[in-house]
Amino acid sequence: MTTAIAHPNIALVKYWGKQDKPGNVPATPNLSITLSNLTTTTTIQTLDSNAGQDEIFPNGVHVDDQKIAQFLSAFRSSFNFEPVKISSDNNFPTGAGLASSASGFAALVVALNEHFKLTLDREMLSEWARLGSASAARSLFGGYVALVPPLWQAQPLASESHWPLQVVVGISSQATKAVSSTQGMNLSRASSPYYSSWVRDAGDDFAEATDAINARDFAKLAHIAELSCLKMHSVMLTTTPTLSYWNSTTLTAMDAIRELRAQGTEVFFTVDAGPQIKAVCNPEHTETVEKVLAELPGMLSTVVCDLGPGAQIQA
């Protein structure tokens, strides 16, 4: 039995769309921060060879998960191993815009690598994780992480200690989103009139955000991260049929964060394919930000996260 833990990551420079080639490759370079406190714990057990097939238990429920099954089939094309039981638990809502697939596949590849002594390095693990979920490649590493060409293996940009920001996650729904990210990306690429400009400008956004992180320039990072978020959601909203992942609490939280910043609080927002708001702030402002978000109508709960470590085996 082998257990691995991984944390979701939140993209500050987003990607939304895949390249039209094998390997589950993003259409644009992207950059994220890995979060502590939100955790996926995945345990691998070898089944008897007569079992015939893998058993998958997310959050204690036996399911037929085609995405994981397809990933295991691809993994076995390079590494032969017996059927396995996969037990995976999240301490946060699954499939609700909190990057559960990122932490899930990151924990899975780390657990498989250790359990079957495959001796894959971090770069190769990130490449395999990307096949399951492109953002999972980034959860192999902690702190600030990039996923960029030409190899599309995740690369650490800076450690958690380089710039120890905090993130207040505001959870306004626990429901699984109606349209998955993969489905949504395919629809956007096929129908949004803004998709081509989104892809064209992403490299400049990535470069500016990287410079801001290196210089620890909060105002610059706030500007580019919010802009990247809003451009991505503009592509979603102009997709046919339209993709609207926000709810009223998401919009109220955005306005509250803008107002806090106008009053001198160092905070900015980002939102992925879901309604959950992520407020990135300097630690001296975390208490204020959490209090404001927690009191908003429709906010179910808040979680404060430091920047977290990469995926690892649980001792």
PDB file of C-alpha atoms in Angstrom:
ATOM      1  CA  MET A   1       0.000   0.000   0.000  1.00  0.00           C
ATOM      2  CA  THR A   2       1.336   3.429  -0.966  1.00  0.00           C
ATOM      3  CA  THR A   3      -0.158   6.819  -0.180  1.00  0.00           C
ATOM      4  CA  ALA A   4       0.609  10.163  -1.830  1.00  0.00           C
ATOM      5  CA  ILE A   5      -0.717  13.633  -1.137  1.00  0.00           C
ATOM      6  CA  ALA A   6      -1.008  16.571  -3.510  1.00  0.00           C
ATOM      7  CA  HIS A   7      -2.478  20.036  -3.461  1.00  0.00           C
ATOM      8  CA  PRO A   8      -4.518  21.842  -6.092  1.00  0.00           C
ATOM      9  CA  ASN A   9      -2.977  24.785  -7.863  1.00  0.00           C
ATOM     10  CA  ILE A  10      -4.604  28.010  -8.948  1.00  0.00           C
ATOM     11  CA  ALA A  11      -3.537  29.505 -12.265  1.00  0.00           C
ATOM     12  CA  LEU A  12      -2.669  33.190 -12.198  1.00  0.00           C
ATOM     13  CA  VAL A  13      -2.090  33.162 -15.944  1.00  0.00           C
ATOM     14  CA  LYS A  14      -4.822  30.895 -17.244  1.00  0.00           C
ATOM     15  CA  TYR A  15      -5.069  28.432 -20.047  1.00  0.00           C
ATOM     16  CA  TRP A  16      -8.382  27.584 -21.694  1.00  0.00           C
ATOM     17  CA  GLY A  17      -8.059  25.357 -24.723  1.00  0.00           C
ATOM     18  CA  LYS A  18      -5.946  22.472 -25.970  1.00  0.00           C
ATOM     19  CA  GLN A  19      -3.623  22.085 -28.920  1.00  0.00           C
ATOM     20  CA  ASP A  20      -4.887  19.861 -31.705  1.00  0.00           C
ATOM     21  CA  LYS A  21      -2.309  17.131 -31.137  1.00  0.00           C
ATOM     22  CA  PRO A  22      -1.745  14.151 -28.804  1.00  0.00           C
ATOM     23  CA  GLY A  23      -0.579  14.583 -25.221  1.00  0.00           C
ATOM     24  CA  ASN A  24      -3.268  16.820 -23.700  1.00  0.00           C
ATOM     25  CA  VAL A  25      -1.172  19.909 -24.385  1.00  0.00           C
ATOM     26  CA  PRO A  26      -2.465  23.383 -23.432  1.00  0.00           C
ATOM     27  CA  ALA A  27      -2.938  25.949 -26.164  1.00  0.00           C
ATOM     28  CA  THR A  28      -1.100  28.619 -24.150  1.00  0.00           C
ATOM     29  CA  PRO A  29       1.684  28.957 -21.558  1.00  0.00           C
ATOM     30  CA  ASN A  30       0.320  29.193 -18.019  1.00  0.00           C
ATOM     31  CA  LEU A  31       1.491  29.917 -14.497  1.00  0.00           C
ATOM     32  CA  SER A  32       0.130  28.894 -11.119  1.00  0.00           C
ATOM     33  CA  ILE A  33       0.545  28.834  -7.371  1.00  0.00           C
ATOM     34  CA  THR A  34       0.183  25.591  -5.393  1.00  0.00           C
ATOM     35  CA  LEU A  35      -2.057  25.819  -2.321  1.00  0.00           C
ATOM     36  CA  SER A  36      -1.644  24.302   1.120  1.00  0.00           C
ATOM     37  CA  ASN A  37      -4.577  23.081   3.265  1.00  0.00           C
ATOM     38  CA  LEU A  38      -6.632  21.858   0.293  1.00  0.00           C
ATOM     39  CA  THR A  39      -5.430  18.277  -0.108  1.00  0.00           C
ATOM     40  CA  THR A  40      -5.990  15.136  -2.157  1.00  0.00           C
ATOM     41  CA  THR A  41      -4.865  11.902  -0.492  1.00  0.00           C
ATOM     42  CA  THR A  42      -4.507   8.916  -2.831  1.00  0.00           C
ATOM     43  CA  THR A  43      -3.708   5.336  -1.811  1.00  0.00           C
ATOM     44  CA  ILE A  44      -2.658   2.558  -4.211  1.00  0.00           C
ATOM     45  CA  GLN A  45      -3.109  -1.124  -3.411  1.00  0.00           C
ATOM     46  CA  THR A  46      -2.153  -3.991  -5.724  1.00  0.00           C
ATOM     47  CA  LEU A  47      -5.029  -6.349  -6.480  1.00  0.00           C
ATOM     48  CA  ASP A  48      -4.781 -10.030  -7.257  1.00  0.00           C
ATOM     49  CA  SER A  49      -3.868 -10.522 -10.918  1.00  0.00           C
ATOM     50  CA  ASN A  50      -7.128 -12.449 -11.322  1.00  0.00           C
ATOM     51  CA  ALA A  51      -9.092  -9.315 -10.437  1.00  0.00           C
ATOM     52  CA  GLY A  52      -8.977  -8.346 -14.085  1.00  0.00           C
ATOM     53  CA  GLN A  53      -9.617  -4.636 -13.718  1.00  0.00           C
ATOM     54  CA  ASP A  54      -8.795  -1.650 -11.580  1.00  0.00           C
ATOM     55  CA  GLU A  55     -11.080  -0.444  -8.804  1.00  0.00           C
ATOM     56  CA  ILE A  56     -11.531   3.284  -8.310  1.00  0.00           C
ATOM     57  CA  PHE A  57     -12.907   4.768  -5.084  1.00  0.00           C
ATOM     58  CA  PRO A  58     -13.080   8.588  -5.068  1.00  0.00           C
ATOM     59  CA  ASN A  59     -14.208   9.846  -1.666  1.00  0.00           C
ATOM     60  CA  GLY A  60     -15.145   6.299  -0.620  1.00  0.00           C
ATOM     61  CA  VAL A  61     -17.543   5.546  -3.499  1.00  0.00           C
ATOM     62  CA  HIS A  62     -16.834   2.826  -6.075  1.00  0.00           C
ATOM     63  CA  VAL A  63     -17.206   4.370  -9.550  1.00  0.00           C
ATOM     64  CA  ASP A  64     -16.508   3.615 -13.183  1.00  0.00           C
ATOM     65  CA  ASP A  65     -14.334   6.646 -13.959  1.00  0.00           C
ATOM     66  CA  GLN A  66     -13.505   6.641 -17.663  1.00  0.00           C
ATOM     67  CA  LYS A  67     -10.994   9.479 -17.379  1.00  0.00           C
ATOM     68  CA  ILE A  68      -8.900   7.607 -14.823  1.00  0.00           C
ATOM     69  CA  ALA A  69      -9.372   4.310 -16.679  1.00  0.00           C
ATOM     70  CA  GLN A  70      -8.083   5.870 -19.908  1.00  0.00           C
ATOM     71  CA  PHE A  71      -5.129   7.347 -18.057  1.00  0.00           C
ATOM     72  CA  LEU A  72      -4.225   3.974 -16.510  1.00  0.00           C
ATOM     73  CA  SER A  73      -4.457   2.338 -19.923  1.00  0.00           C
ATOM     74  CA  ALA A  74      -2.042   4.908 -21.373  1.00  0.00           C
ATOM     75  CA  PHE A  75       0.287   4.518 -18.379  1.00  0.00           C
ATOM     76  CA  ARG A  76       0.338   0.748 -18.856  1.00  0.00           C
ATOM     77  CA  SER A  77       1.403   1.203 -22.467  1.00  0.00           C
ATOM     78  CA  SER A  78       4.800   2.177 -21.021  1.00  0.00           C
ATOM     79  CA  PHE A  79       4.800   0.434 -17.639  1.00  0.00           C
ATOM     80  CA  ASN A  80       3.281  -2.975 -17.074  1.00  0.00           C
ATOM     81  CA  PHE A  81       1.731  -3.451 -13.640  1.00  0.00           C
ATOM     82  CA  GLU A  82      -1.031  -5.408 -11.957  1.00  0.00           C
ATOM     83  CA  PRO A  83      -4.599  -4.197 -11.419  1.00  0.00           C
ATOM     84  CA  VAL A  84      -4.839  -1.666  -8.610  1.00  0.00           C
ATOM     85  CA  LYS A  85      -7.327  -0.284  -6.159  1.00  0.00           C
ATOM     86  CA  ILE A  86      -7.208   3.511  -6.086  1.00  0.00           C
ATOM     87  CA  SER A  87      -8.715   5.245  -3.068  1.00  0.00           C
ATOM     88  CA  SER A  88      -8.675   9.035  -3.362  1.00  0.00           C
ATOM     89  CA  ASP A  89     -10.131  11.564  -0.945  1.00  0.00           C
ATOM     90  CA  ASN A  90     -10.385  15.352  -1.123  1.00  0.00           C
ATOM     91  CA  ASN A  91     -10.880  17.617   1.864  1.00  0.00           C
ATOM     92  CA  PHE A  92     -12.624  20.118  -0.447  1.00  0.00           C
ATOM     93  CA  PRO A  93     -15.512  19.976  -2.992  1.00  0.00           C
ATOM     94  CA  THR A  94     -14.773  17.849  -6.065  1.00  0.00           C
ATOM     95  CA  GLY A  95     -15.436  19.034  -9.616  1.00  0.00           C
ATOM     96  CA  ALA A  96     -16.553  22.460  -8.403  1.00  0.00           C
ATOM     97  CA  GLY A  97     -13.843  24.766  -9.689  1.00  0.00           C
ATOM     98  CA  LEU A  98     -11.163  24.055  -7.076  1.00  0.00           C
ATOM     99  CA  ALA A  99      -8.764  22.101  -9.324  1.00  0.00           C
ATOM    100  CA  SER A 100      -9.541  18.695  -7.853  1.00  0.00           C
ATOM    101  CA  SER A 101      -8.400  16.990 -11.064  1.00  0.00           C
ATOM    102  CA  ALA A 102      -5.011  18.710 -10.765  1.00  0.00           C
ATOM    103  CA  SER A 103      -4.298  17.435  -7.269  1.00  0.00           C
ATOM    104  CA  GLY A 104      -5.953  14.101  -8.055  1.00  0.00           C
ATOM    105  CA  PHE A 105      -3.789  13.144 -11.018  1.00  0.00           C
ATOM    106  CA  ALA A 106      -0.646  14.573  -9.401  1.00  0.00           C
ATOM    107  CA  ALA A 107      -1.176  12.372  -6.338  1.00  0.00           C
ATOM    108  CA  LEU A 108      -1.986   9.389  -8.549  1.00  0.00           C
ATOM    109  CA  VAL A 109       1.211   9.489 -10.615  1.00  0.00           C
ATOM    110  CA  VAL A 110       3.388  10.016  -7.541  1.00  0.00           C
ATOM    111  CA  ALA A 111       1.720   7.069  -5.793  1.00  0.00           C
ATOM    112  CA  LEU A 112       2.055   4.796  -8.844  1.00  0.00           C
ATOM    113  CA  ASN A 113       5.697   5.777  -9.305  1.00  0.00           C
ATOM    114  CA  GLU A 114       6.547   4.893  -5.721  1.00  0.00           C
ATOM    115  CA  HIS A 115       4.350   1.807  -5.468  1.00  0.00           C
ATOM    116  CA  PHE A 116       5.816   0.146  -8.567  1.00  0.00           C
ATOM    117  CA  LYS A 117       9.359   1.583  -8.203  1.00  0.00           C
ATOM    118  CA  LEU A 118       9.293   3.216 -11.650  1.00  0.00           C
ATOM    119  CA  THR A 119      12.004   5.811 -10.718  1.00  0.00           C
ATOM    120  CA  LEU A 120      10.505   8.585 -12.832  1.00  0.00           C
ATOM    121  CA  ASP A 121      11.879  12.063 -12.116  1.00  0.00           C
ATOM    122  CA  ARG A 122       9.672  15.075 -11.388  1.00  0.00           C
ATOM    123  CA  GLU A 123       9.716  16.305 -14.983  1.00  0.00           C
ATOM    124  CA  MET A 124       8.540  12.962 -16.352  1.00  0.00           C
ATOM    125  CA  LEU A 125       5.942  12.649 -13.605  1.00  0.00           C
ATOM    126  CA  SER A 126       4.581  16.051 -14.580  1.00  0.00           C
ATOM    127  CA  GLU A 127       4.375  14.923 -18.201  1.00  0.00           C
ATOM    128  CA  TRP A 128       2.366  11.856 -17.229  1.00  0.00           C
ATOM    129  CA  ALA A 129       0.146  13.872 -14.898  1.00  0.00           C
ATOM    130  CA  ARG A 130      -0.555  16.263 -17.776  1.00  0.00           C
ATOM    131  CA  LEU A 131      -2.100  13.383 -19.734  1.00  0.00           C
ATOM    132  CA  GLY A 132      -4.754  13.062 -17.061  1.00  0.00           C
ATOM    133  CA  SER A 133      -5.246  16.794 -16.484  1.00  0.00           C
ATOM    134  CA  ALA A 134      -3.015  19.493 -17.946  1.00  0.00           C
ATOM    135  CA  SER A 135      -3.072  21.512 -14.732  1.00  0.00           C
ATOM    136  CA  ALA A 136      -2.029  18.392 -12.773  1.00  0.00           C
ATOM    137  CA  ALA A 137       1.461  18.801 -14.209  1.00  0.00           C
ATOM    138  CA  ARG A 138       1.840  21.962 -12.110  1.00  0.00           C
ATOM    139  CA  SER A 139       0.764  20.287  -8.842  1.00  0.00           C
ATOM    140  CA  LEU A 140       3.918  18.160  -8.964  1.00  0.00           C
ATOM    141  CA  PHE A 141       5.748  21.261  -7.727  1.00  0.00           C
ATOM    142  CA  GLY A 142       5.203  23.750  -4.930  1.00  0.00           C
ATOM    143  CA  GLY A 143       5.225  27.529  -4.905  1.00  0.00           C
ATOM    144  CA  TYR A 144       5.111  29.250  -8.297  1.00  0.00           C
ATOM    145  CA  VAL A 145       5.005  26.886 -11.265  1.00  0.00           C
ATOM    146  CA  ALA A 146       4.976  27.261 -15.068  1.00  0.00           C
ATOM    147  CA  LEU A 147       3.751  24.948 -17.819  1.00  0.00           C
ATOM    148  CA  VAL A 148       5.376  26.106 -21.031  1.00  0.00           C
ATOM    149  CA  PRO A 149       6.650  24.958 -24.437  1.00  0.00           C
ATOM    150  CA  PRO A 150       8.470  23.265 -25.981  1.00  0.00           C
ATOM    151  CA  LEU A 151       8.301  20.178 -23.721  1.00  0.00           C
ATOM    152  CA  TRP A 152       5.189  21.161 -21.764  1.00  0.00           C
ATOM    153  CA  GLN A 153       6.647  19.716 -18.580  1.00  0.00           C
ATOM    154  CA  ALA A 154       5.986  21.756 -15.454  1.00  0.00           C
ATOM    155  CA  GLN A 155       8.848  23.941 -14.264  1.00  0.00           C
ATOM    156  CA  PRO A 156       9.246  25.520 -10.815  1.00  0.00           C
ATOM    157  CA  LEU A 157       9.611  29.299 -11.113  1.00  0.00           C
ATOM    158  CA  ALA A 158      10.039  30.223  -7.457  1.00  0.00           C
ATOM    159  CA  SER A 159       9.696  28.526  -4.087  1.00  0.00           C
ATOM    160  CA  GLU A 160       6.980  29.168  -1.534  1.00  0.00           C
ATOM    161  CA  SER A 161       9.445  31.222   0.511  1.00  0.00           C
ATOM    162  CA  HIS A 162      10.405  33.528  -2.373  1.00  0.00           C
ATOM    163  CA  TRP A 163       7.154  35.450  -1.952  1.00  0.00           C
ATOM    164  CA  PRO A 164       4.915  33.902   0.707  1.00  0.00           C
ATOM    165  CA  LEU A 165       1.538  35.227  -0.378  1.00  0.00           C
ATOM    166  CA  GLN A 166      -1.664  33.777   1.035  1.00  0.00           C
ATOM    167  CA  VAL A 167      -4.928  32.825  -0.638  1.00  0.00           C
ATOM    168  CA  VAL A 168      -8.410  33.099   0.828  1.00  0.00           C
ATOM    169  CA  VAL A 169     -10.628  30.610  -0.992  1.00  0.00           C
ATOM    170  CA  GLY A 170     -14.300  31.548  -0.904  1.00  0.00           C
ATOM    171  CA  ILE A 171     -16.584  28.554  -1.483  1.00  0.00           C
ATOM    172  CA  SER A 172     -20.066  29.514  -2.676  1.00  0.00           C
ATOM    173  CA  SER A 173     -21.196  26.158  -4.070  1.00  0.00           C
ATOM    174  CA  GLN A 174     -20.392  22.492  -3.553  1.00  0.00           C
ATOM    175  CA  ALA A 175     -22.182  21.335  -6.700  1.00  0.00           C
ATOM    176  CA  THR A 176     -20.334  19.619  -9.533  1.00  0.00           C
ATOM    177  CA  LYS A 177     -20.239  21.933 -12.550  1.00  0.00           C
ATOM    178  CA  ALA A 178     -22.614  21.049 -15.361  1.00  0.00           C
ATOM    179  CA  VAL A 179     -19.998  21.386 -18.128  1.00  0.00           C
ATOM    180  CA  SER A 180     -16.530  19.988 -17.452  1.00  0.00           C
ATOM    181  CA  SER A 181     -13.449  22.042 -18.253  1.00  0.00           C
ATOM    182  CA  THR A 182     -12.449  19.715 -21.086  1.00  0.00           C
ATOM    183  CA  GLN A 183     -15.888  19.948 -22.675  1.00  0.00           C
ATOM    184  CA  GLY A 184     -15.934  23.700 -22.214  1.00  0.00           C
ATOM    185  CA  MET A 185     -12.507  24.191 -23.781  1.00  0.00           C
ATOM    186  CA  ASN A 186     -13.521  22.242 -26.862  1.00  0.00           C
ATOM    187  CA  LEU A 187     -16.678  24.310 -27.228  1.00  0.00           C
ATOM    188  CA  SER A 188     -14.769  27.576 -26.829  1.00  0.00           C
ATOM    189  CA  ARG A 189     -12.150  26.694 -29.401  1.00  0.00           C
ATOM    190  CA  ALA A 190     -14.886  25.823 -31.890  1.00  0.00           C
ATOM    191  CA  SER A 191     -17.200  28.774 -31.338  1.00  0.00           C
ATOM    192  CA  SER A 192     -15.884  31.785 -29.383  1.00  0.00           C
ATOM    193  CA  PRO A 193     -14.970  34.736 -31.639  1.00  0.00           C
ATOM    194  CA  TYR A 194     -12.367  35.778 -29.056  1.00  0.00           C
ATOM    195  CA  TYR A 195     -10.556  32.455 -28.806  1.00  0.00           C
ATOM    196  CA  SER A 196      -7.802  33.268 -31.333  1.00  0.00           C
ATOM    197  CA  SER A 197      -6.930  36.581 -29.654  1.00  0.00           C
ATOM    198  CA  TRP A 198      -6.928  34.845 -26.258  1.00  0.00           C
ATOM    199  CA  VAL A 199      -4.315  32.383 -27.524  1.00  0.00           C
ATOM    200  CA  ARG A 200      -2.321  35.113 -29.287  1.00  0.00           C
ATOM    201  CA  ASP A 201      -1.936  37.326 -26.193  1.00  0.00           C
ATOM    202  CA  ALA A 202      -1.233  34.615 -23.612  1.00  0.00           C
ATOM    203  CA  GLY A 203       2.545  34.681 -24.063  1.00  0.00           C
ATOM    204  CA  ASP A 204       2.719  38.373 -23.179  1.00  0.00           C
ATOM    205  CA  ASP A 205       0.582  37.803 -20.079  1.00  0.00           C
ATOM    206  CA  PHE A 206       2.860  34.967 -19.006  1.00  0.00           C
ATOM    207  CA  ALA A 207       6.007  37.068 -19.445  1.00  0.00           C
ATOM    208  CA  GLU A 208       4.572  39.993 -17.461  1.00  0.00           C
ATOM    209  CA  ALA A 209       3.437  37.750 -14.612  1.00  0.00           C
ATOM    210  CA  THR A 210       6.842  36.053 -14.464  1.00  0.00           C
ATOM    211  CA  ASP A 211       8.549  39.448 -14.201  1.00  0.00           C
ATOM    212  CA  ALA A 212       6.135  40.487 -11.448  1.00  0.00           C
ATOM    213  CA  ILE A 213       6.838  37.344  -9.427  1.00  0.00           C
ATOM    214  CA  ASN A 214      10.590  37.712  -9.807  1.00  0.00           C
ATOM    215  CA  ALA A 215      10.367  41.332  -8.621  1.00  0.00           C
ATOM    216  CA  ARG A 216       7.626  40.616  -6.041  1.00  0.00           C
ATOM    217  CA  ASP A 217       5.623  43.435  -7.606  1.00  0.00           C
ATOM    218  CA  PHE A 218       2.134  42.979  -6.158  1.00  0.00           C
ATOM    219  CA  ALA A 219       0.371  45.669  -8.174  1.00  0.00           C
ATOM    220  CA  LYS A 220       1.735  44.318 -11.463  1.00  0.00           C
ATOM    221  CA  LEU A 221       0.809  40.725 -10.616  1.00  0.00           C
ATOM    222  CA  ALA A 222      -2.663  41.807  -9.484  1.00  0.00           C
ATOM    223  CA  HIS A 223      -3.275  43.574 -12.784  1.00  0.00           C
ATOM    224  CA  ILE A 224      -2.158  40.739 -15.048  1.00  0.00           C
ATOM    225  CA  ALA A 225      -3.777  37.945 -12.995  1.00  0.00           C
ATOM    226  CA  GLU A 226      -7.188  39.607 -12.906  1.00  0.00           C
ATOM    227  CA  LEU A 227      -6.924  40.483 -16.588  1.00  0.00           C
ATOM    228  CA  SER A 228      -6.036  36.892 -17.511  1.00  0.00           C
ATOM    229  CA  CYS A 229      -8.974  35.627 -15.463  1.00  0.00           C
ATOM    230  CA  LEU A 230     -11.463  38.013 -17.036  1.00  0.00           C
ATOM    231  CA  LYS A 231     -10.215  37.380 -20.561  1.00  0.00           C
ATOM    232  CA  MET A 232     -10.633  33.634 -20.035  1.00  0.00           C
ATOM    233  CA  HIS A 233     -14.181  34.070 -18.771  1.00  0.00           C
ATOM    234  CA  SER A 234     -14.929  36.392 -21.699  1.00  0.00           C
ATOM    235  CA  VAL A 235     -14.023  33.509 -24.002  1.00  0.00           C
ATOM    236  CA  MET A 236     -16.315  31.251 -21.980  1.00  0.00           C
ATOM    237  CA  LEU A 237     -19.214  33.698 -22.071  1.00  0.00           C
ATOM    238  CA  THR A 238     -18.924  34.124 -25.842  1.00  0.00           C
ATOM    239  CA  THR A 239     -18.922  30.376 -26.439  1.00  0.00           C
ATOM    240  CA  THR A 240     -21.957  28.741 -28.069  1.00  0.00           C
ATOM    241  CA  PRO A 241     -23.776  27.604 -26.010  1.00  0.00           C
ATOM    242  CA  THR A 242     -22.533  30.134 -23.478  1.00  0.00           C
ATOM    243  CA  LEU A 243     -20.475  28.924 -20.509  1.00  0.00           C
ATOM    244  CA  SER A 244     -21.193  30.774 -17.294  1.00  0.00           C
ATOM    245  CA  TYR A 245     -19.454  29.233 -14.295  1.00  0.00           C
ATOM    246  CA  TRP A 246     -20.041  32.142 -11.892  1.00  0.00           C
ATOM    247  CA  ASN A 247     -22.903  32.668  -9.486  1.00  0.00           C
ATOM    248  CA  SER A 248     -24.132  35.858  -7.829  1.00  0.00           C
ATOM    249  CA  THR A 249     -21.745  35.389  -4.904  1.00  0.00           C
ATOM    250  CA  THR A 250     -18.789  35.202  -7.284  1.00  0.00           C
ATOM    251  CA  LEU A 251     -19.693  38.593  -8.741  1.00  0.00           C
ATOM    252  CA  THR A 252     -20.315  40.133  -5.328  1.00  0.00           C
ATOM    253  CA  ALA A 253     -16.923  38.843  -4.142  1.00  0.00           C
ATOM    254  CA  MET A 254     -15.141  40.361  -7.146  1.00  0.00           C
ATOM    255  CA  ASP A 255     -16.663  43.748  -6.370  1.00  0.00           C
ATOM    256  CA  ALA A 256     -15.747  43.422  -2.688  1.00  0.00           C
ATOM    257  CA  ILE A 257     -12.140  42.634  -3.558  1.00  0.00           C
ATOM    258  CA  ARG A 258     -11.923  45.604  -5.936  1.00  0.00           C
ATOM    259  CA  GLU A 259     -13.284  47.831  -3.165  1.00  0.00           C
ATOM    260  CA  LEU A 260     -10.761  46.488  -0.645  1.00  0.00           C
ATOM    261  CA  ARG A 261      -7.943  47.191  -3.087  1.00  0.00           C
ATOM    262  CA  ALA A 262      -9.209  50.735  -3.655  1.00  0.00           C
ATOM    263  CA  GLN A 263      -8.968  51.209   0.112  1.00  0.00           C
ATOM    264  CA  GLY A 264      -5.308  50.124   0.127  1.00  0.00           C
ATOM    265  CA  THR A 265      -5.592  46.387   0.806  1.00  0.00           C
ATOM    266  CA  GLU A 266      -3.159  44.340  -1.261  1.00  0.00           C
ATOM    267  CA  VAL A 267      -5.488  41.726  -2.720  1.00  0.00           C
ATOM    268  CA  PHE A 268      -6.621  40.496  -6.118  1.00  0.00           C
ATOM    269  CA  PHE A 269      -9.004  37.818  -7.341  1.00  0.00           C
ATOM    270  CA  THR A 270      -8.890  34.924  -9.725  1.00  0.00           C
ATOM    271  CA  VAL A 271     -11.619  32.443 -10.674  1.00  0.00           C
ATOM    272  CA  ASP A 272     -11.365  29.175 -12.581  1.00  0.00           C
ATOM    273  CA  ALA A 273     -14.104  27.133 -14.283  1.00  0.00           C
ATOM    274  CA  GLY A 274     -16.422  27.270 -11.309  1.00  0.00           C
ATOM    275  CA  PRO A 275     -17.962  29.786  -8.913  1.00  0.00           C
ATOM    276  CA  GLN A 276     -15.275  29.747  -6.231  1.00  0.00           C
ATOM    277  CA  ILE A 277     -13.375  32.997  -5.680  1.00  0.00           C
ATOM    278  CA  LYS A 278      -9.684  32.930  -4.821  1.00  0.00           C
ATOM    279  CA  ALA A 279      -8.407  36.114  -3.184  1.00  0.00           C
ATOM    280  CA  VAL A 280      -4.612  36.372  -3.305  1.00  0.00           C
ATOM    281  CA  CYS A 281      -3.183  38.760  -0.736  1.00  0.00           C
ATOM    282  CA  ASN A 282      -0.173  39.750   1.302  1.00  0.00           C
ATOM    283  CA  PRO A 283      -0.356  37.984   4.684  1.00  0.00           C
ATOM    284  CA  GLU A 284      -0.851  41.190   6.674  1.00  0.00           C
ATOM    285  CA  HIS A 285      -4.180  41.653   4.890  1.00  0.00           C
ATOM    286  CA  THR A 286      -5.454  38.057   5.079  1.00  0.00           C
ATOM    287  CA  GLU A 287      -7.619  38.526   8.174  1.00  0.00           C
ATOM    288  CA  THR A 288      -9.390  41.527   6.651  1.00  0.00           C
ATOM    289  CA  VAL A 289      -9.960  39.772   3.327  1.00  0.00           C
ATOM    290  CA  GLU A 290     -11.316  36.612   4.944  1.00  0.00           C
ATOM    291  CA  LYS A 291     -13.706  38.570   7.170  1.00  0.00           C
ATOM    292  CA  VAL A 292     -15.150  40.489   4.211  1.00  0.00           C
ATOM    293  CA  LEU A 293     -15.591  37.380   2.055  1.00  0.00           C
ATOM    294  CA  ALA A 294     -17.040  35.262   4.871  1.00  0.00           C
ATOM    295  CA  GLU A 295     -19.797  37.828   5.468  1.00  0.00           C
ATOM    296  CA  LEU A 296     -20.964  38.008   1.846  1.00  0.00           C
ATOM    297  CA  PRO A 297     -24.461  36.637   1.118  1.00  0.00           C
ATOM    298  CA  GLY A 298     -24.222  33.122  -0.295  1.00  0.00           C
ATOM    299  CA  MET A 299     -20.675  32.427   0.893  1.00  0.00           C
ATOM    300  CA  LEU A 300     -20.729  28.935   2.406  1.00  0.00           C
ATOM    301  CA  SER A 301     -17.206  28.884   3.836  1.00  0.00           C
ATOM    302  CA  THR A 302     -13.706  30.269   3.484  1.00  0.00           C
ATOM    303  CA  VAL A 303     -10.325  28.562   3.678  1.00  0.00           C
ATOM    304  CA  VAL A 304      -7.013  30.337   4.159  1.00  0.00           C
ATOM    305  CA  CYS A 305      -4.084  28.747   2.339  1.00  0.00           C
ATOM    306  CA  ASP A 306      -0.380  29.417   2.315  1.00  0.00           C
ATOM    307  CA  LEU A 307       1.544  28.545  -0.800  1.00  0.00           C
ATOM    308  CA  GLY A 308       1.997  24.809  -0.585  1.00  0.00           C
ATOM    309  CA  PRO A 309       4.490  22.097  -1.493  1.00  0.00           C
ATOM    310  CA  GLY A 310       4.478  19.762  -4.461  1.00  0.00           C
ATOM    311  CA  ALA A 311       3.017  16.271  -4.527  1.00  0.00           C
ATOM    312  CA  GLN A 312       4.798  13.804  -2.254  1.00  0.00           C
ATOM    313  CA  ILE A 313       4.637  10.393  -0.674  1.00  0.00           C
ATOM    314  CA  GLN A 314       2.988  10.343   2.726  1.00  0.00           C
ATOM    315  CA  ALA A 315       5.322   8.922   5.316  1.00  0.00           C
TER     316      ALA A 315
END
